[in-house]
């Protein structure tokens, strides 16, 4: 029993790392557009998604879409290992001998996964967001410079600005994300495993972002706020000011690039995860029986 759990753990976290690297590389250009649109005020910088796309390409070239990707690429591998690995481990631990899990335990597993992921990921997302909103071909200062700047201004607490919003996004968001994936995969009519993983992963990504984009918008505004004279006192203050100035529609700023990014990035992420998970288990000296992940009924 101990050997089985150890090998499962290795496979889960290795596959999660592969998913993170794939997702980051495929989705980063549109993530940059999303972040720039979210951080800009109405009538300032960009008129809309197409204007943001053209302005970024015109002023910075293709490299502008990948500004700030170095640390998320490495961190994405590490933190998606946490995301997918922790989820698989908790589902395994909370399931019965037949692989079935109650709705309450399923929600708890997803929430605990979000807690682990968001706590580790908040500083990286903050640095990434601040780099992405730098406009201009020669303006990028690098992740270490930004990290030192934020730390000098607010200490460790400054690096965790937006952590509450990240928790509010990830804990319920993971319930939407993983349950959508499992349900779509189960309902998909074709038997091709690769195809099922890609389609279900893409649908899960869209479901997650449509549900969680308002919270992500608040998080981005807080993390890209001025260090010297912050505009937002906290999450609720940011929410009030955003709705007062832009209406509820302002909470969905950046929706177009998010939806365009969500399907391919998450299709690739889940596809890579399932492939590496399968191959890692196959490579193991004693082949493991995959844990049956059954959505709560």
CSV table of C-alpha atoms in Angstrom, one decimal:
chain,number,residue,atom,x,y,z
A,1,UNK,CA,0.0,0.0,0.0
A,2,UNK,CA,2.8,2.5,0.9
A,3,UNK,CA,4.6,1.9,-2.4
A,4,UNK,CA,1.3,2.5,-4.3
A,5,UNK,CA,0.7,5.8,-2.6
A,6,UNK,CA,4.3,7.0,-3.2
A,7,UNK,CA,4.2,6.2,-6.9
A,8,UNK,CA,0.8,7.8,-7.3
A,9,UNK,CA,2.2,11.0,-5.6
A,10,UNK,CA,5.2,11.1,-7.9
A,11,UNK,CA,3.0,10.7,-11.0
A,12,UNK,CA,0.5,13.3,-9.9
A,13,UNK,CA,3.0,16.0,-9.1
A,14,UNK,CA,5.1,15.3,-12.2
A,15,UNK,CA,2.1,15.4,-14.5
A,16,UNK,CA,1.0,18.7,-12.8
A,17,UNK,CA,4.3,20.3,-13.5
A,18,UNK,CA,4.0,19.4,-17.2
A,19,UNK,CA,0.5,20.8,-17.3
A,20,UNK,CA,1.7,24.1,-15.8
A,21,UNK,CA,4.5,24.6,-18.3
A,22,UNK,CA,2.3,23.8,-21.2
A,23,UNK,CA,-0.5,26.1,-20.0
A,24,UNK,CA,1.7,29.0,-19.3
A,25,UNK,CA,3.4,29.0,-22.7
A,26,UNK,CA,0.2,28.6,-24.7
A,27,UNK,CA,-1.9,31.0,-22.8
A,28,UNK,CA,0.6,33.8,-21.8
A,29,UNK,CA,0.0,36.2,-24.7
A,30,UNK,CA,-3.7,36.4,-24.1
A,31,UNK,CA,-3.1,36.6,-20.3
A,32,UNK,CA,-1.0,39.7,-20.9
A,33,UNK,CA,-3.8,41.3,-22.8
A,34,UNK,CA,-6.3,40.4,-20.0
A,35,UNK,CA,-4.0,41.9,-17.3
A,36,UNK,CA,-3.4,45.1,-19.2
A,37,UNK,CA,-7.1,45.6,-19.9
A,38,UNK,CA,-8.0,44.9,-16.2
A,39,UNK,CA,-5.4,47.3,-14.9
A,40,UNK,CA,-6.3,50.1,-17.2
A,41,UNK,CA,-9.0,52.7,-16.4
A,42,UNK,CA,-11.8,53.5,-18.8
A,43,UNK,CA,-10.6,55.7,-21.6
A,44,UNK,CA,-7.0,55.3,-20.5
A,45,UNK,CA,-4.4,53.3,-22.4
A,46,UNK,CA,-6.6,50.9,-24.3
A,47,UNK,CA,-10.1,51.2,-25.9
A,48,UNK,CA,-10.7,47.5,-26.0
A,49,UNK,CA,-9.1,44.1,-26.7
A,50,UNK,CA,-8.2,44.7,-30.3
A,51,UNK,CA,-6.7,48.1,-29.5
A,52,UNK,CA,-4.7,46.5,-26.7
A,53,UNK,CA,-3.6,43.7,-29.1
A,54,UNK,CA,-2.5,46.2,-31.8
A,55,UNK,CA,-0.9,48.7,-29.4
A,56,UNK,CA,1.2,45.9,-27.8
A,57,UNK,CA,2.3,44.5,-31.1
A,58,UNK,CA,3.1,47.9,-32.6
A,59,UNK,CA,5.1,49.2,-29.6
A,60,UNK,CA,6.7,46.1,-28.3
A,61,UNK,CA,6.5,43.4,-31.0
A,62,UNK,CA,5.8,39.7,-30.2
A,63,UNK,CA,8.1,39.9,-27.2
A,64,UNK,CA,5.6,42.3,-25.6
A,65,UNK,CA,3.1,39.5,-25.3
A,66,UNK,CA,5.6,37.4,-23.3
A,67,UNK,CA,6.7,40.1,-21.0
A,68,UNK,CA,7.1,38.8,-17.5
A,69,UNK,CA,6.8,35.1,-18.6
A,70,UNK,CA,10.2,33.8,-17.2
A,71,UNK,CA,9.1,33.5,-13.6
A,72,UNK,CA,5.5,32.3,-14.3
A,73,UNK,CA,6.9,29.6,-16.6
A,74,UNK,CA,9.1,28.1,-13.8
A,75,UNK,CA,6.5,28.9,-11.2
A,76,UNK,CA,3.7,27.6,-13.3
A,77,UNK,CA,5.3,24.2,-13.4
A,78,UNK,CA,5.8,24.2,-9.7
A,79,UNK,CA,2.4,25.6,-8.7
A,80,UNK,CA,0.5,23.5,-11.1
A,81,UNK,CA,2.3,20.5,-9.6
A,82,UNK,CA,0.8,21.7,-6.3
A,83,UNK,CA,-2.6,22.3,-7.9
A,84,UNK,CA,-3.0,19.0,-9.8
A,85,UNK,CA,-1.0,17.0,-7.4
A,86,UNK,CA,-2.8,18.2,-4.3
A,87,UNK,CA,-6.2,17.7,-5.9
A,88,UNK,CA,-5.4,14.1,-7.0
A,89,UNK,CA,-4.0,13.3,-3.6
A,90,UNK,CA,-6.9,14.7,-1.7
A,91,UNK,CA,-9.5,13.1,-4.0
A,92,UNK,CA,-7.7,9.8,-3.4
A,93,UNK,CA,-7.6,10.2,0.3
A,94,UNK,CA,-11.2,11.4,0.6
A,95,UNK,CA,-12.6,8.7,-1.7
A,96,UNK,CA,-13.9,5.3,-0.7
A,97,UNK,CA,-12.5,2.0,-1.9
A,98,UNK,CA,-14.6,2.3,-5.1
A,99,UNK,CA,-13.2,5.7,-5.9
A,100,UNK,CA,-16.5,7.5,-5.0
A,101,UNK,CA,-16.6,10.7,-3.0
A,102,UNK,CA,-19.4,12.6,-1.3
A,103,UNK,CA,-20.3,16.2,-2.4
A,104,UNK,CA,-19.1,17.6,0.9
A,105,UNK,CA,-15.7,15.9,0.7
A,106,UNK,CA,-15.3,16.9,-2.9
A,107,UNK,CA,-15.9,20.6,-2.2
A,108,UNK,CA,-13.5,20.3,0.8
A,109,UNK,CA,-10.8,18.7,-1.4
A,110,UNK,CA,-11.1,21.5,-4.0
A,111,UNK,CA,-11.1,24.2,-1.3
A,112,UNK,CA,-8.0,22.8,0.4
A,113,UNK,CA,-6.3,22.6,-3.0
A,114,UNK,CA,-7.1,26.3,-3.6
A,115,UNK,CA,-5.7,27.2,-0.2
A,116,UNK,CA,-2.4,25.5,-0.8
A,117,UNK,CA,-2.2,26.8,-4.4
A,118,UNK,CA,-3.1,30.5,-3.7
A,119,UNK,CA,-0.8,30.8,-0.7
A,120,UNK,CA,2.1,29.7,-2.8
A,121,UNK,CA,1.1,31.5,-6.0
A,122,UNK,CA,0.1,35.0,-4.8
A,123,UNK,CA,3.6,36.6,-4.8
A,124,UNK,CA,4.4,35.2,-8.3
A,125,UNK,CA,1.1,36.5,-9.7
A,126,UNK,CA,1.7,39.9,-8.2
A,127,UNK,CA,5.1,40.2,-9.8
A,128,UNK,CA,3.8,38.8,-13.1
A,129,UNK,CA,0.9,41.3,-13.1
A,130,UNK,CA,3.2,44.3,-12.4
A,131,UNK,CA,5.5,43.3,-15.2
A,132,UNK,CA,2.6,42.7,-17.7
A,133,UNK,CA,1.2,46.2,-17.2
A,134,UNK,CA,4.5,47.9,-18.1
A,135,UNK,CA,4.0,49.4,-21.5
A,136,UNK,CA,6.9,50.1,-23.8
A,137,UNK,CA,9.7,48.2,-25.6
A,138,UNK,CA,12.4,49.0,-23.0
A,139,UNK,CA,10.4,49.3,-19.8
A,140,UNK,CA,10.7,45.7,-18.4
A,141,UNK,CA,12.8,45.6,-15.3
A,142,UNK,CA,12.7,41.9,-14.6
A,143,UNK,CA,11.0,39.9,-11.8
A,144,UNK,CA,13.8,40.3,-9.2
A,145,UNK,CA,13.8,44.1,-9.5
A,146,UNK,CA,10.0,44.2,-9.1
A,147,UNK,CA,10.1,41.8,-6.2
A,148,UNK,CA,12.7,44.0,-4.4
A,149,UNK,CA,10.7,47.1,-5.1
A,150,UNK,CA,7.5,45.6,-3.6
A,151,UNK,CA,9.4,44.1,-0.6
A,152,UNK,CA,11.1,47.5,0.1
A,153,UNK,CA,7.7,49.2,0.0
A,154,UNK,CA,5.6,46.7,2.0
A,155,UNK,CA,7.8,43.9,3.2
A,156,UNK,CA,6.5,40.3,3.1
A,157,UNK,CA,2.9,41.6,3.5
A,158,UNK,CA,3.4,43.6,0.3
A,159,UNK,CA,4.2,40.5,-1.7
A,160,UNK,CA,1.0,39.0,-0.5
A,161,UNK,CA,-1.2,41.9,-1.6
A,162,UNK,CA,-4.3,40.4,-3.2
A,163,UNK,CA,-4.0,37.1,-1.3
A,164,UNK,CA,-7.6,37.4,0.0
A,165,UNK,CA,-8.9,37.9,-3.5
A,166,UNK,CA,-6.7,35.0,-4.8
A,167,UNK,CA,-8.3,32.7,-2.1
A,168,UNK,CA,-11.7,33.9,-3.1
A,169,UNK,CA,-10.9,33.0,-6.7
A,170,UNK,CA,-9.2,29.6,-6.2
A,171,UNK,CA,-11.2,27.9,-3.4
A,172,UNK,CA,-14.7,28.1,-5.2
A,173,UNK,CA,-13.0,28.3,-8.6
A,174,UNK,CA,-11.4,24.8,-8.2
A,175,UNK,CA,-14.8,23.3,-7.5
A,176,UNK,CA,-16.0,24.7,-10.8
A,177,UNK,CA,-12.8,23.8,-12.6
A,178,UNK,CA,-12.3,20.2,-11.6
A,179,UNK,CA,-16.0,19.2,-11.4
A,180,UNK,CA,-16.5,20.7,-14.9
A,181,UNK,CA,-13.6,18.7,-16.2
A,182,UNK,CA,-14.7,15.4,-14.7
A,183,UNK,CA,-18.4,15.9,-15.8
A,184,UNK,CA,-17.5,17.0,-19.4
A,185,UNK,CA,-15.1,14.1,-19.7
A,186,UNK,CA,-17.7,11.6,-18.5
A,187,UNK,CA,-20.4,13.1,-20.8
A,188,UNK,CA,-18.2,13.3,-23.9
A,189,UNK,CA,-19.6,10.8,-26.4
A,190,UNK,CA,-16.3,9.7,-28.2
A,191,UNK,CA,-13.9,7.1,-26.7
A,192,UNK,CA,-10.6,8.8,-27.7
A,193,UNK,CA,-9.0,9.6,-24.4
A,194,UNK,CA,-6.8,12.4,-25.7
A,195,UNK,CA,-9.7,14.1,-27.5
A,196,UNK,CA,-11.9,13.7,-24.4
A,197,UNK,CA,-9.2,15.3,-22.2
A,198,UNK,CA,-8.6,18.2,-24.5
A,199,UNK,CA,-12.3,19.1,-25.0
A,200,UNK,CA,-13.1,18.6,-21.3
A,201,UNK,CA,-10.1,20.6,-20.2
A,202,UNK,CA,-11.0,23.5,-22.6
A,203,UNK,CA,-14.6,23.6,-21.3
A,204,UNK,CA,-13.4,23.5,-17.7
A,205,UNK,CA,-11.1,26.5,-18.4
A,206,UNK,CA,-14.0,28.5,-19.8
A,207,UNK,CA,-16.3,27.6,-16.9
A,208,UNK,CA,-13.7,28.6,-14.4
A,209,UNK,CA,-12.9,32.0,-15.9
A,210,UNK,CA,-16.5,33.0,-16.6
A,211,UNK,CA,-17.3,32.3,-13.0
A,212,UNK,CA,-14.2,33.7,-11.4
A,213,UNK,CA,-13.3,36.7,-13.6
A,214,UNK,CA,-14.9,39.4,-11.4
A,215,UNK,CA,-12.7,38.2,-8.4
A,216,UNK,CA,-9.7,38.0,-10.7
A,217,UNK,CA,-10.3,41.6,-11.8
A,218,UNK,CA,-10.3,42.8,-8.3
A,219,UNK,CA,-7.1,40.9,-7.6
A,220,UNK,CA,-5.4,42.4,-10.6
A,221,UNK,CA,-6.3,45.9,-9.7
A,222,UNK,CA,-5.0,45.5,-6.1
A,223,UNK,CA,-1.8,43.8,-7.3
A,224,UNK,CA,-1.0,46.5,-9.9
A,225,UNK,CA,-2.0,49.4,-7.6
A,226,UNK,CA,0.5,52.2,-6.8
A,227,UNK,CA,3.0,51.3,-4.1
A,228,UNK,CA,3.6,54.9,-3.1
A,229,UNK,CA,0.0,56.0,-3.0
A,230,UNK,CA,-2.3,52.9,-3.2
A,231,UNK,CA,-5.8,53.7,-4.4
A,232,UNK,CA,-7.5,50.7,-2.8
A,233,UNK,CA,-7.7,50.1,0.9
A,234,UNK,CA,-8.6,46.5,0.4
A,235,UNK,CA,-10.7,44.0,-1.5
A,236,UNK,CA,-14.1,45.4,-0.7
A,237,UNK,CA,-12.9,49.0,-1.3
A,238,UNK,CA,-11.6,48.0,-4.7
A,239,UNK,CA,-14.9,46.2,-5.5
A,240,UNK,CA,-17.0,49.3,-4.5
A,241,UNK,CA,-14.8,51.7,-6.5
A,242,UNK,CA,-14.8,49.5,-9.6
A,243,UNK,CA,-18.6,49.1,-9.6
A,244,UNK,CA,-19.1,52.8,-8.9
A,245,UNK,CA,-16.9,53.9,-11.8
A,246,UNK,CA,-17.4,51.1,-14.4
A,247,UNK,CA,-20.6,49.3,-13.3
A,248,UNK,CA,-20.9,45.6,-13.0
A,249,UNK,CA,-19.5,45.4,-16.6
A,250,UNK,CA,-16.2,46.6,-15.2
A,251,UNK,CA,-15.8,43.4,-13.3
A,252,UNK,CA,-15.8,41.5,-16.6
A,253,UNK,CA,-13.1,43.7,-18.2
A,254,UNK,CA,-10.7,41.4,-20.1
A,255,UNK,CA,-13.4,38.8,-20.8
A,256,UNK,CA,-12.6,38.5,-24.5
A,257,UNK,CA,-9.0,37.5,-24.2
A,258,UNK,CA,-9.8,35.3,-21.2
A,259,UNK,CA,-12.3,33.2,-23.1
A,260,UNK,CA,-10.0,33.0,-26.2
A,261,UNK,CA,-7.2,31.9,-23.9
A,262,UNK,CA,-9.2,29.6,-21.6
A,263,UNK,CA,-10.0,26.8,-24.1
A,264,UNK,CA,-6.6,26.2,-25.7
A,265,UNK,CA,-4.5,26.8,-22.6
A,266,UNK,CA,-6.6,24.5,-20.4
A,267,UNK,CA,-7.1,21.9,-23.1
A,268,UNK,CA,-3.3,21.7,-23.4
A,269,UNK,CA,-2.9,21.7,-19.6
A,270,UNK,CA,-5.3,18.8,-19.0
A,271,UNK,CA,-4.0,16.9,-22.1
A,272,UNK,CA,-0.5,17.2,-20.9
A,273,UNK,CA,-1.5,16.2,-17.4
A,274,UNK,CA,-3.3,13.1,-18.4
A,275,UNK,CA,-0.6,12.1,-20.9
A,276,UNK,CA,2.3,12.5,-18.5
A,277,UNK,CA,0.3,10.9,-15.7
A,278,UNK,CA,-0.3,7.9,-17.9
A,279,UNK,CA,3.3,7.6,-19.1
A,280,UNK,CA,4.7,8.1,-15.6
A,281,UNK,CA,2.6,5.3,-14.3
A,282,UNK,CA,3.5,3.1,-17.2
A,283,UNK,CA,7.2,3.8,-16.6
A,284,UNK,CA,6.8,2.7,-12.9
A,285,UNK,CA,8.2,-0.7,-12.1
A,286,UNK,CA,4.8,-1.8,-10.8
A,287,UNK,CA,2.0,-0.4,-12.9
A,288,UNK,CA,-0.6,1.4,-10.9
A,289,UNK,CA,-4.3,1.2,-11.2
A,290,UNK,CA,-5.4,4.8,-11.8
A,291,UNK,CA,-7.6,6.3,-9.1
A,292,UNK,CA,-11.2,6.6,-10.4
A,293,UNK,CA,-12.1,10.3,-10.1
A,294,UNK,CA,-15.9,10.3,-9.8
A,295,UNK,CA,-17.6,13.7,-9.5
A,296,UNK,CA,-20.0,13.9,-6.5
A,297,UNK,CA,-23.6,13.0,-7.3
